[in-house]
XYZ file of C-alpha atoms in Angstrom:
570
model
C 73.770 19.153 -28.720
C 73.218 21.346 -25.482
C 76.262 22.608 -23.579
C 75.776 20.487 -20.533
C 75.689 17.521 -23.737
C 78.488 18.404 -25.297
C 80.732 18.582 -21.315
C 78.766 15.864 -20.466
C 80.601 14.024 -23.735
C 84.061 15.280 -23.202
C 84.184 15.195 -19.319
C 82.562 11.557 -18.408
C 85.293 10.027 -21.036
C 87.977 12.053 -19.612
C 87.228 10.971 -15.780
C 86.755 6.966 -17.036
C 89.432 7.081 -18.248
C 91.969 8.536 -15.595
C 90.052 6.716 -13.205
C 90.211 3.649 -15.415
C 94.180 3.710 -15.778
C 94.604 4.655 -12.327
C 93.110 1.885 -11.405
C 94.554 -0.182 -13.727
C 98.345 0.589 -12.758
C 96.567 -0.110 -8.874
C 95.669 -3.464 -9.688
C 99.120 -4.327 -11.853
C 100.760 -2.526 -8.956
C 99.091 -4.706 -6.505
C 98.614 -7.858 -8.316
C 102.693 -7.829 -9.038
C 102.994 -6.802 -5.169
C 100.906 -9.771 -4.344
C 102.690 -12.476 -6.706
C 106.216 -11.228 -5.464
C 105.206 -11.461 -1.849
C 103.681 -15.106 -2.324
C 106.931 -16.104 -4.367
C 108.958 -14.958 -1.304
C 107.268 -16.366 1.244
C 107.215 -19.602 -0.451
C 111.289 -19.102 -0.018
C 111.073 -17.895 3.188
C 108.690 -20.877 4.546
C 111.257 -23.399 2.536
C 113.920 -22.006 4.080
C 112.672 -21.990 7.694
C 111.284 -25.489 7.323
C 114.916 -26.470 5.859
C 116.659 -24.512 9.115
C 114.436 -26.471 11.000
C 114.999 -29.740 9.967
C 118.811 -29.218 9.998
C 118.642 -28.340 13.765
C 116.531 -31.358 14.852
C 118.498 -33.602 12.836
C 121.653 -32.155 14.475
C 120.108 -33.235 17.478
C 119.222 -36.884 16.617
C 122.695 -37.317 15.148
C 123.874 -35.950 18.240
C 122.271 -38.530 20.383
C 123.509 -41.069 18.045
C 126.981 -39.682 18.164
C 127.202 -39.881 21.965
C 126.743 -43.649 22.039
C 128.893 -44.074 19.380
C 131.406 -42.436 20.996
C 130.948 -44.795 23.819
C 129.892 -48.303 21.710
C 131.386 -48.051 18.063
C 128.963 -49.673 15.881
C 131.094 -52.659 14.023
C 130.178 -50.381 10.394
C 131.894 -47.426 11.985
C 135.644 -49.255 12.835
C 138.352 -51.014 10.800
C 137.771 -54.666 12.270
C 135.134 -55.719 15.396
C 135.628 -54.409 19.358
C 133.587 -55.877 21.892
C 131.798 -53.996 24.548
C 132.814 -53.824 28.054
C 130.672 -53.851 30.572
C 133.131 -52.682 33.178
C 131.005 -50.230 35.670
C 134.089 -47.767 36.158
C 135.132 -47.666 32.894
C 131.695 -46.633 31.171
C 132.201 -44.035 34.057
C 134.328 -42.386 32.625
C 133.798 -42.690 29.080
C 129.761 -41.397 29.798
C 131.588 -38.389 31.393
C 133.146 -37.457 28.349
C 130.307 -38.491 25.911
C 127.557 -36.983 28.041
C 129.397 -33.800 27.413
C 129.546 -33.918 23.741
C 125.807 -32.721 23.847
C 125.245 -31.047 26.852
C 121.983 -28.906 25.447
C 120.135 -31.867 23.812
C 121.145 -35.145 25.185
C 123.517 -35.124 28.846
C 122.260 -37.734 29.804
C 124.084 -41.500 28.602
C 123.536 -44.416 30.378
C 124.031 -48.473 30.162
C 121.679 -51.358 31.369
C 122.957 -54.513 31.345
C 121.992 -58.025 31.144
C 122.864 -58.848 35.190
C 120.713 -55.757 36.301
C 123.757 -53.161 36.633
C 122.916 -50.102 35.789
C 125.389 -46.823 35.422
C 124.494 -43.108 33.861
C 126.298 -39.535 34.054
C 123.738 -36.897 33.512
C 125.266 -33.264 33.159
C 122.824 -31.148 35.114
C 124.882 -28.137 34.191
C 128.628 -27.693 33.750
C 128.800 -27.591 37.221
C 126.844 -29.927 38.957
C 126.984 -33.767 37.560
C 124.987 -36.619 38.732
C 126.377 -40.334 38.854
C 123.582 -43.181 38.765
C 124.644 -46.552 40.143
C 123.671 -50.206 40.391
C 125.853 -52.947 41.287
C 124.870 -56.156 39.370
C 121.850 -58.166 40.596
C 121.425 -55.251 43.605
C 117.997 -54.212 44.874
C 118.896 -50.604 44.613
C 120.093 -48.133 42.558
C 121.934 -44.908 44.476
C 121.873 -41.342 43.080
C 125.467 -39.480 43.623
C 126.081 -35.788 42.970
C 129.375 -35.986 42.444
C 132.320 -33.547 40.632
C 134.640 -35.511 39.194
C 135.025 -39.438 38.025
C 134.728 -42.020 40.495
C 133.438 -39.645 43.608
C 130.865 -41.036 45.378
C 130.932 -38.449 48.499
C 127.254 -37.009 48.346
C 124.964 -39.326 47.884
C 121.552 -37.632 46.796
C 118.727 -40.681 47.191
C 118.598 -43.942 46.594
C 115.542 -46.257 44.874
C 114.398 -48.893 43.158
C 115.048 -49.296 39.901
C 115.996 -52.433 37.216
C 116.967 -51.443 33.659
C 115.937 -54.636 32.343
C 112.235 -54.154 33.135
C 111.975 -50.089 31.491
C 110.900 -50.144 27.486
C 113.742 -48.738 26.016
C 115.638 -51.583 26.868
C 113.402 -53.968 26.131
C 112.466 -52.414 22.522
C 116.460 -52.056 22.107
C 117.037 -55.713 23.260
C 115.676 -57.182 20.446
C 116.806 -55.327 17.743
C 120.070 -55.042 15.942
C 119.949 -51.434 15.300
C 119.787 -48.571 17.831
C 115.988 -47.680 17.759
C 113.862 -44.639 19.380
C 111.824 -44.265 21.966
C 108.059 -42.997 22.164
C 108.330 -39.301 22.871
C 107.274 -39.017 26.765
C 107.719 -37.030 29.966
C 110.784 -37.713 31.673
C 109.486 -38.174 35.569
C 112.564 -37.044 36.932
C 113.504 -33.984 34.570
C 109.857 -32.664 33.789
C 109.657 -31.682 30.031
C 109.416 -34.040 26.624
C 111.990 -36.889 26.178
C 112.779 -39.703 23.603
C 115.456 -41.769 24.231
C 117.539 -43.690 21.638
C 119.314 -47.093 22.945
C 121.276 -50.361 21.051
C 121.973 -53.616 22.265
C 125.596 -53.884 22.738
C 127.551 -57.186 22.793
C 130.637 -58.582 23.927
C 133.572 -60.390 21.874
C 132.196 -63.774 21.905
C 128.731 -62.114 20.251
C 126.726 -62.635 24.038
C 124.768 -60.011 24.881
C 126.007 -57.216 27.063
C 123.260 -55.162 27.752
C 121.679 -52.126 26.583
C 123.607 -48.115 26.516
C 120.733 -45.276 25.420
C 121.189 -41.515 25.456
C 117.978 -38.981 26.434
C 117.197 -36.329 23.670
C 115.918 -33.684 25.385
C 113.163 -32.030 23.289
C 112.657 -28.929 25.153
C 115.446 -27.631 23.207
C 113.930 -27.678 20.600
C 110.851 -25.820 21.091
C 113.311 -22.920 22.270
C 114.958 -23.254 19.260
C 111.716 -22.790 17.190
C 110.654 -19.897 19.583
C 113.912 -18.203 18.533
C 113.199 -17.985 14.816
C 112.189 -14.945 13.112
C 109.270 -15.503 10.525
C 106.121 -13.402 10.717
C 104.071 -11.458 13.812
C 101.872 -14.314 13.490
C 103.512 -17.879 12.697
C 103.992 -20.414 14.159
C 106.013 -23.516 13.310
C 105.999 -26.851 14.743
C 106.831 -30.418 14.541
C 104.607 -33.331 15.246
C 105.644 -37.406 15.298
C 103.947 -40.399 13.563
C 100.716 -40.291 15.994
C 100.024 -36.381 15.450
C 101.490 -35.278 19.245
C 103.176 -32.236 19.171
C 107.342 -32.680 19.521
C 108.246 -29.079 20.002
C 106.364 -25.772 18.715
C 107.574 -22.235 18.505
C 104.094 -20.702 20.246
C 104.142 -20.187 23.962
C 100.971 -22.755 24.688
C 103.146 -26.312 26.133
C 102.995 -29.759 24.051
C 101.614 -31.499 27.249
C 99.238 -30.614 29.857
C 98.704 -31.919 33.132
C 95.571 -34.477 33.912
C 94.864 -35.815 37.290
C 98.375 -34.799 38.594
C 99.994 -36.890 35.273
C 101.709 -34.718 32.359
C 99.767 -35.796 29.011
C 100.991 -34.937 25.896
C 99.192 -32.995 23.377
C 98.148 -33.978 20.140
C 98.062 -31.244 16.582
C 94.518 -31.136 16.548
C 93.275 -30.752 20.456
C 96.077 -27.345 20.568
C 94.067 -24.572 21.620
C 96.515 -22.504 19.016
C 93.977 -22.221 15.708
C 97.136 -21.841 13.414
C 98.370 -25.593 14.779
C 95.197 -26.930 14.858
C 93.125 -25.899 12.019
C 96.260 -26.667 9.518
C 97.414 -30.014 10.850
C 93.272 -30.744 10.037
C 94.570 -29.819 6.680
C 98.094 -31.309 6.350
C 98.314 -33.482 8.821
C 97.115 -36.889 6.403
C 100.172 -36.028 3.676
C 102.904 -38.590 3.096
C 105.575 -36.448 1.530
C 108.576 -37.534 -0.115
C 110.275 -33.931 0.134
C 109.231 -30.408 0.810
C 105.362 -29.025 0.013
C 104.262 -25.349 0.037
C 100.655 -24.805 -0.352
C 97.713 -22.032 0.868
C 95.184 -23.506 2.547
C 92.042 -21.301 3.752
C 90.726 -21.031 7.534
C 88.623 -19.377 9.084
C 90.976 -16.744 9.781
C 92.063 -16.255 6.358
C 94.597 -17.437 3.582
C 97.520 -19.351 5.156
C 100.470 -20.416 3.601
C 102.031 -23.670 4.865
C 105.348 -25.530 3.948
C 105.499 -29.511 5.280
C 108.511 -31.395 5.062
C 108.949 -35.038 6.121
C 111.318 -35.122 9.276
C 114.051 -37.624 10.910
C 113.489 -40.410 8.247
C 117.241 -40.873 8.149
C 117.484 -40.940 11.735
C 114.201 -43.583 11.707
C 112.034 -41.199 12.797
C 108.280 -40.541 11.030
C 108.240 -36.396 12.094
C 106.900 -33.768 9.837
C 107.908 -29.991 10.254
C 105.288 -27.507 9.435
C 105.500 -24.048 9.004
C 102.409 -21.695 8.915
C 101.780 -17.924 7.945
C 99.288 -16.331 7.649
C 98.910 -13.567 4.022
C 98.076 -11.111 6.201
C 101.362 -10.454 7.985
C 103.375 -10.384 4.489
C 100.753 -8.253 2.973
C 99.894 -5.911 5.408
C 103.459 -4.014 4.177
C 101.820 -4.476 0.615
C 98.517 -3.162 1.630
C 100.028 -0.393 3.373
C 101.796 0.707 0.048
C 98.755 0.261 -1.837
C 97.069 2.502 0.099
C 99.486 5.241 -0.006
C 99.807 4.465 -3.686
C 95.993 4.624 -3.621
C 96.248 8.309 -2.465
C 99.015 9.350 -4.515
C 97.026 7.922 -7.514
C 93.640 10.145 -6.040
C 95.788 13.331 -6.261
C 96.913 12.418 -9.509
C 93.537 11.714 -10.580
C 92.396 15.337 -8.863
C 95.284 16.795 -10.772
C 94.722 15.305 -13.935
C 91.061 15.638 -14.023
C 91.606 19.527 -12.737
C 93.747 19.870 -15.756
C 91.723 17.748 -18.126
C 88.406 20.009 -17.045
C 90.313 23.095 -17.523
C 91.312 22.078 -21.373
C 87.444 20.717 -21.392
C 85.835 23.994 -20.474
C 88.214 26.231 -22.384
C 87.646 23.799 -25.450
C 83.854 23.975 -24.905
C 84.165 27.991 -24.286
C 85.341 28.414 -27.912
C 82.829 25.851 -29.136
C 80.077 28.024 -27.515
C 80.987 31.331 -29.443
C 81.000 29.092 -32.524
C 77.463 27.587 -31.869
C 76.477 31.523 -30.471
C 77.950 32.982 -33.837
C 75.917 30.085 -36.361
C 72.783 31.168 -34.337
C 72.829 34.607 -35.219
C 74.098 33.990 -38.835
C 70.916 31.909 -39.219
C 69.167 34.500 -37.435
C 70.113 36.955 -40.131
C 71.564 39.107 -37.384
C 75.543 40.574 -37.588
C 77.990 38.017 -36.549
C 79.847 38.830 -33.214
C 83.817 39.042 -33.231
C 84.609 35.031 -32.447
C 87.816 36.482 -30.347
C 89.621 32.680 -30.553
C 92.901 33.341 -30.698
C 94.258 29.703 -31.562
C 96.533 27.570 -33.883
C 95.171 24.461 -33.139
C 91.936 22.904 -34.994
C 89.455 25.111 -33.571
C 91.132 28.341 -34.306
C 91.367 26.697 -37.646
C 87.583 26.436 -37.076
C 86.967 29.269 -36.557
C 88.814 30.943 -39.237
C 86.859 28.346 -41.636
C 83.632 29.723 -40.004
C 84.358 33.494 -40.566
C 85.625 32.896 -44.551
C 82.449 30.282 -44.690
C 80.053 32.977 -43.587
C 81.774 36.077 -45.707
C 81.028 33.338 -48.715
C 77.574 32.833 -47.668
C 76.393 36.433 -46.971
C 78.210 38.799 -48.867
C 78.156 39.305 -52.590
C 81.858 38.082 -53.678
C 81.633 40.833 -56.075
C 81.035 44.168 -54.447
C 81.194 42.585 -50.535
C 78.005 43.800 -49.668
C 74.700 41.015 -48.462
C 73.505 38.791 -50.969
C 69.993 37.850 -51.833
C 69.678 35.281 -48.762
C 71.090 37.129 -46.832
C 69.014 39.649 -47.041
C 65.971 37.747 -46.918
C 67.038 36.185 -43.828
C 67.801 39.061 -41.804
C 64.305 40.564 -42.940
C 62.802 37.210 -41.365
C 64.950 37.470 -38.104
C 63.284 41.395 -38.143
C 59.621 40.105 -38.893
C 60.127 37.264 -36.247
C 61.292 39.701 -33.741
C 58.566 42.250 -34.368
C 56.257 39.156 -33.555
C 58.113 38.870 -30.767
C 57.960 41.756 -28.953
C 55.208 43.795 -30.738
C 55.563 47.232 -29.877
C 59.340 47.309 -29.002
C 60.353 47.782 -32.740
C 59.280 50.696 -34.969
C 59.439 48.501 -38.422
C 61.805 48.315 -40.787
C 61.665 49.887 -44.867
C 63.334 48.223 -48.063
C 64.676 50.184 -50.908
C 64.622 48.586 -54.542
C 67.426 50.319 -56.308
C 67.998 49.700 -60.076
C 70.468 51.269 -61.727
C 69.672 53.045 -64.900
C 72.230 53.240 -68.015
C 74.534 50.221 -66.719
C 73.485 48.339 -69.619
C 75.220 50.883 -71.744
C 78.530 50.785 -69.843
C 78.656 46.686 -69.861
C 77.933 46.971 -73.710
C 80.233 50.082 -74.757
C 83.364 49.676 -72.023
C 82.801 45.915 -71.472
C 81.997 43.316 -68.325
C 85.052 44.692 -66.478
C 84.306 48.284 -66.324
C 80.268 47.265 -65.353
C 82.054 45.218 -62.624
C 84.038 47.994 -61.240
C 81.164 50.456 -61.287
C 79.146 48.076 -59.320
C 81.910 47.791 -56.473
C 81.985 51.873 -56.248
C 78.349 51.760 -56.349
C 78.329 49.019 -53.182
C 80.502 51.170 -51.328
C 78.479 54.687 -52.232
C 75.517 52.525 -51.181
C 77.297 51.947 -47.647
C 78.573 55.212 -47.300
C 75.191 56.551 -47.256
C 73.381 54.409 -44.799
C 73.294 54.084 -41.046
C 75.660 50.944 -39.445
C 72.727 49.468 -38.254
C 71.322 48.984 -41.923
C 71.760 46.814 -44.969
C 72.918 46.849 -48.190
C 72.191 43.779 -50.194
C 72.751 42.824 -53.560
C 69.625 41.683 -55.044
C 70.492 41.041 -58.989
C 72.802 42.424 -61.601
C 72.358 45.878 -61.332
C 69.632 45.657 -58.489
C 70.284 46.711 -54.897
C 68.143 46.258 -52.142
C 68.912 48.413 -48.613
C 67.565 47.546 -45.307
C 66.624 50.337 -43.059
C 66.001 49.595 -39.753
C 63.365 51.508 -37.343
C 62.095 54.217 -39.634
C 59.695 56.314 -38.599
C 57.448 57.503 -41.457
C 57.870 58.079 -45.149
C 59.699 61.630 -44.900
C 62.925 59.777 -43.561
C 62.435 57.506 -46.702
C 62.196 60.080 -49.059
C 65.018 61.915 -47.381
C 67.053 58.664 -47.775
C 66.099 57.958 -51.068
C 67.452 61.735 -52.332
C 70.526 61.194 -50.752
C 70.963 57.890 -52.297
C 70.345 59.292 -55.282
C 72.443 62.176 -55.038
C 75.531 60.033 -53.765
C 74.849 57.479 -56.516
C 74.655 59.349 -59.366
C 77.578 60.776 -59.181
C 80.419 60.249 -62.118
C 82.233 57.459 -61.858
C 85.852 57.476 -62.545
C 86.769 53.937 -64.265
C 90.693 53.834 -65.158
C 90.652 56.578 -68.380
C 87.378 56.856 -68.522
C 84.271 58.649 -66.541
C 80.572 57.437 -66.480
C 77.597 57.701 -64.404
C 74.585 55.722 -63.644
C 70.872 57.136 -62.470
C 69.366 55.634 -60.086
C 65.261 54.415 -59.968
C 64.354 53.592 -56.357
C 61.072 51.873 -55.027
C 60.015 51.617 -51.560
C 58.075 49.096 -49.083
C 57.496 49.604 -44.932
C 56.942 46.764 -42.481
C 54.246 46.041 -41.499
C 52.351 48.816 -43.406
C 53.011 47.090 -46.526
C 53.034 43.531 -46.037
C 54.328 41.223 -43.288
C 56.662 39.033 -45.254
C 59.441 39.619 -47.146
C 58.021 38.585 -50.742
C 55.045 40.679 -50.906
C 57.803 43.688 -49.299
C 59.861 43.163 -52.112
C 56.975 42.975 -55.193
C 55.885 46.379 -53.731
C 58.930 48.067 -53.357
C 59.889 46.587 -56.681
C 56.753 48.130 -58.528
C 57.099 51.266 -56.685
C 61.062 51.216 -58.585
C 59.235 50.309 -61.991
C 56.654 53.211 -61.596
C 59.309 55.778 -60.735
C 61.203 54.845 -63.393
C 58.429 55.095 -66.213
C 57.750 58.408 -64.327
C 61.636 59.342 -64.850
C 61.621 57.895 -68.912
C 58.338 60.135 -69.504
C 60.227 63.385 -68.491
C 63.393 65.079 -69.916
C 66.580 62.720 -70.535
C 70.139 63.939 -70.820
C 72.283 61.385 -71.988
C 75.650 61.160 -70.747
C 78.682 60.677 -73.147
C-alpha cells in the first residue's frame, strides 16, 4: 500500500467520522430543540386561546350581569318580582347598572310594550347621555345630562319606536335573554351585539323588552394587547365566519357605498386569518385543538377553541403562529452551535492528522527499512522511540531481521543473506553500469576444525568459530561482508575492488589474522585457513556460478597447501 494509500485509509475514516458525530449531536441538538419548542408553543397557543376566551366570556357575562342587575331573572331570587316599567325608576337603576361595565357594555336600555323607550349610555365617566320616550310619543329626545333625572341639555331629538328594531322583536318571543347579530352600531361607529329579555309584570303580561350593547371593540384591543410571537395573530370569528374582534391592525368591517360592512375570515386581506380559517374554519369542536397546518408561507401552528357556548353564542377563538418566529431563536443557536462544532471539527481533525502523519512517519521508516533488508543492503537506525504498538513494532522488526540475517551463532550474515546482498550489488551494477567497480567473494574454509570438534568437543568448535567471526570482521573494511556460508565455511564480501593485488593482499591478511592461536578456556589451538576467490563481473554475473568458482579456487589452494610441508599443531 502506497503512502498516500495508507493516509488516504487512516485520514478519510478519521474526518467521517468527526464530521459524522458532529453532525449527529447537530441533528439530536436540533431535533430536541425543535420538539421542545413545538411542545411549548402548543402551551403557549393553549394558554392564549384559554386567556382569550376568559376575557370575552367576562364580557358576555358582563352584559348579562347588567340586566340582571336591573330585571332579576325569577332562577336568580328567592320567590318571583315583577318588572316595573316605571320610566324614572329604570332611570336610575340603568345609571347604576350601565356603570357596572363601563368598557364593554354602558349602554342599558328598556323598550316597552306602549312604545316608551328609556336608556343611560356612559359616554365616559364624565359625560352621560339619557334617551327618552314617553309612551305612545312620536319622538324620542336625546339629553346629555350629569346626574339622574336632569333633563337641562337636550342634544337632538328623532324618531325612533323600540317595538319595530330586531332585538326586541327576536327578544319578544323568547323566554330567555337571546343575542343579537353582531353589527355596526350607527350611532357609536364600531362592532356591536346586543343581548335583550322580555320582561314581565306580576300578573305574567308582558312588560316590554330591557337589552344591554356589548361593545366589541374592546375586544380587539384586548387581543392587540397580548404578547405571543412577532408574527401572530389571534382572532375570533361567529357562527357565519365574520370576524368579531382580531389582534392585527387591518378592521373587521370596511366601508361600501358609504355603509360599514363587516368582514368575513376568508375575504381578510391578513394571509395568517385567511389562509387558516380556509383550514379550520369547518371544525365543530367540543374543547380545545392544536394542530400545524402548512401555507404558503410555511408551517403554522394553530389552537381553536369553541367560544361563548355557555353564553349561547356559536364563536370560535383561533390562535395562529407561525414555526418560524419560535425557531428562529433555535436556528440562531444551531448556527452558532454549527460553528462551534466546525472549530471542533478543525481542532479535532488538526489533532487527529497530527497523530495520522506521525503514525504514518514511523510506518514509513518501517516500510523504508523492509525495502532495504530485501534489498540486501544495511538496515538504517529505525530512530522510533515509542512504547506503544509500533515501537513494539519496531523492536519486533529489528530482533526479526538480526534472526533473519545474521548467523545466531557467531552474529555475522548468513547464507541468504549473503546471497541477497550480492543480488542487490549485481542489480545495481545493472543499474548504473559504470558507477560501480565490482565486487570479489572470498571462500574461506577452515582447515584442522574437524580435529578440535572431535578432540575438545562441539563446544570448544563453537567458540573457535565465534573468535574466528570476529577475526574475520576485524580484518575487513565496514563497507564489506562477512557471511557464514556452512560449518566451518566463510564467505566475505568485498565491495569495489580494484584488481587481484588488493585480493591477494586481503587474502594474506586474512590469513595471517586467522591463523592465529586460539585461546579456548585451558586450552590453545589454531586453525589454517584455505581461501578461494571470484570477481564480479569478471567471473560470472550471478551469485551461483561466483560462488562454484571461488569455491574451486579454495579446493585447489588447499590441495596445493596438503601437497607441501605440514606442521601439525598439538
Amino acid at each position: 500500500m502506497s503512502r498516500s494509500s495508507l493516509r488516504r485509509e487512516l485520514v478519510i475514516p478519521i474526518t467521517v467520522l468527526v464530521i459524522g458525530v458532529s453532525a449527529a449531536i447537530g441533528w439530536v441538538s436540533m431535533k430536541a430543540g425543535t420538539d421542545a419548542v413545538y411542545t411549548l408553543t402548543q402551551r403557549i397557543l393553549v394558554d392564549m386561546v384559554n386567556r382569550i376566551n376568559h376575557a370575552t366570556e367576562k364580557h358576555l357575562d358582563g352584559a348579562l350581569i347588567a340586566l340582571e342587575s336591573v330585571a332579576p331573572s325569577s332562577v336568580n331570587l328567592p320567590k318571583v318580582q315583577s318588572f316595573s316599567a316605571d320610566m324614572k325608576a329604570l332611570e336610575e337603576k340603568f345609571w347604576a347598572a350601565s356603570g357596572l361595565f363601563m368598557d364593554v357594555n354602558n349602554y342599558v336600555y328598556f323598550g316597552g310594550s306602549d312604545g316608551r323607550f328609556v336608556g343611560v349610555y356612559r359616554v365616559s365617566r364624565e359625560t352621560v347621555q339619557l334617551f327618552w320616550r314617553e309612551p305612545d310619543s312620536d319622538k324620542r329626545t336625546v339629553f346629555r345630562v350629569s346626574h339622574v333625572g336632569d333633563r337641562s341639555n337636550i342634544l337632538r331629538s328623532d324618531d325612533f319606536d323600540p317595538r319595530l328594531r330586531p332585538w326586541y322583536k327576536t327578544a319578544q318571543n323568547s323566554e330567555k335573554p337571546v343575542w343579537s347579530k353582531i353589527y355596526n352600531n350607527f350611532s357609536f361607529h364600531y362592532p356591536t351585539i346586543t343581548l335583550a329579555k322580555s320582561v314581565y309584570q306580576k300578573n305574567h303580561e308582558f312588560a316590554g323588552v330591557m337589552a344591554t350593547d356589548l361593545t366589541l371593540k374592546e375586544l380587539s384591543n384586548f387581543l392587540r394587547k397580548l404578547e405571543i410571537s412577532k408574527n401572530s395573530v389571534a382572532y375570533i370569528v361567529d357562527a357565519d365566519g365574520y370576524i368579531v374582534a382580531t389582534s392585527g391592525q387591518e378592521l373587521p368591517e370596511r366601508t361600501v357605498n358609504g355603509t360599514p360592512e363587516r368582514m368575513r375570515a376568508i375575504d381578510m386581506k391578513t394571509p395568517l386569518i385567511s389562509e387558516t380559517f380556509q383550514k379550520v374554519g369547518n371544525l365543530k369542536l367540543p374543547a380545545t385543538q392544536t394542530q400545524s397546518i402548512e401555507l404558503s408561507s410555511g408551517t403554522i401552528d394553530v389552537a381553536i377553541s369553541p367560544l361563548g357556548n355557555k353564553q349561547g353564542l356559536n364563536w370560535l377563538t383561533v390562535v395562529a403562529v407561525p414555526r418560524a418566529d419560535f425557531m428562529s431563536s433555535i436556528n440562531q443557536g444551531f448556527m452558532q452551535s454549527m460553528v462551534v462544532a466546525l472549530a471542533c471539527i478543525i481542532f479535532a481533525l488538526t489533532i487527529g492528522l497530527t497523530i495520522v502523519e506521525r503514525v504514518i512517519r514511523d510506518i514509513r521508516k518501517l516500510t523504508s527499512a523492509a525495502e532495504k533488508f530485501g534489498n540486501g543492503e544495511p538496515m538504517p537506525s529505525l530512530q522510533i522511540c515509542r512504547t506503544d504498538e509500533i515501537g513494539m513494532l519496531a523492536q519486533t522488526f529489528i530482533e526479526m531481521e538480526n534472526k533473519l540475517r545474521y548467523d545466531k551463532l557467531t552474529q555475522v550474515a548468513n547464507r541468504e543473506s549473503l546471497f541477497t546482498q550480492i543480488n542487490y550489488l549485481q542489480k545495481q551494477a545493472l543499474e548504473n553500469p559504470g558507477a560501480s567497480e565490482g565486487f570479489s567473494l572470498l571462500f574461506i574454509d577452515l582447515d584442522r576444525f574437524k580435529y578440535i570438534n572431535d578432540n575438545h568437543g562441539h563446544d570448544a568448535g563453537d567458540k573457535a568459530l565465534v573468535i574466528i567471526a570476529a577475526r574475520l570482521r576485524s580484518a575487513i573494511r565496514d563497507t564489506d561482508e562477512v557471511a557464514r556460508y556452512g560449518g566451518d565455511e566463510f564467505v566475505l564480501l568485498l565491495k569495489d575492488t580494484k584488481n587481484s593485488i588488493d585480493i591477494n593482499n586481503m587474502v594474506e591478511k586474512i590469513c595471517n589474522i586467522v591463523e592465529q592461536p586460539i585461546s579456548l578456556d585451558d586450552i590453545v589451538v589454531s586453525v589454517g585457513v584455505s581461501i578461494g576467490w571470484a570477481s564480479f563481473p569478471e567471473d560470472g554475473c550471478d551469485y551461483v556460478r561466483l560462488i562454484k568458482i571461488a569455491d574451486s579456487r579454495m579446493y585447489n589452494r588447499k590441495r596445493d597447501r596438503k601437497s607441501g610441508q605440514f606442521v601439525h599443531l598439538a
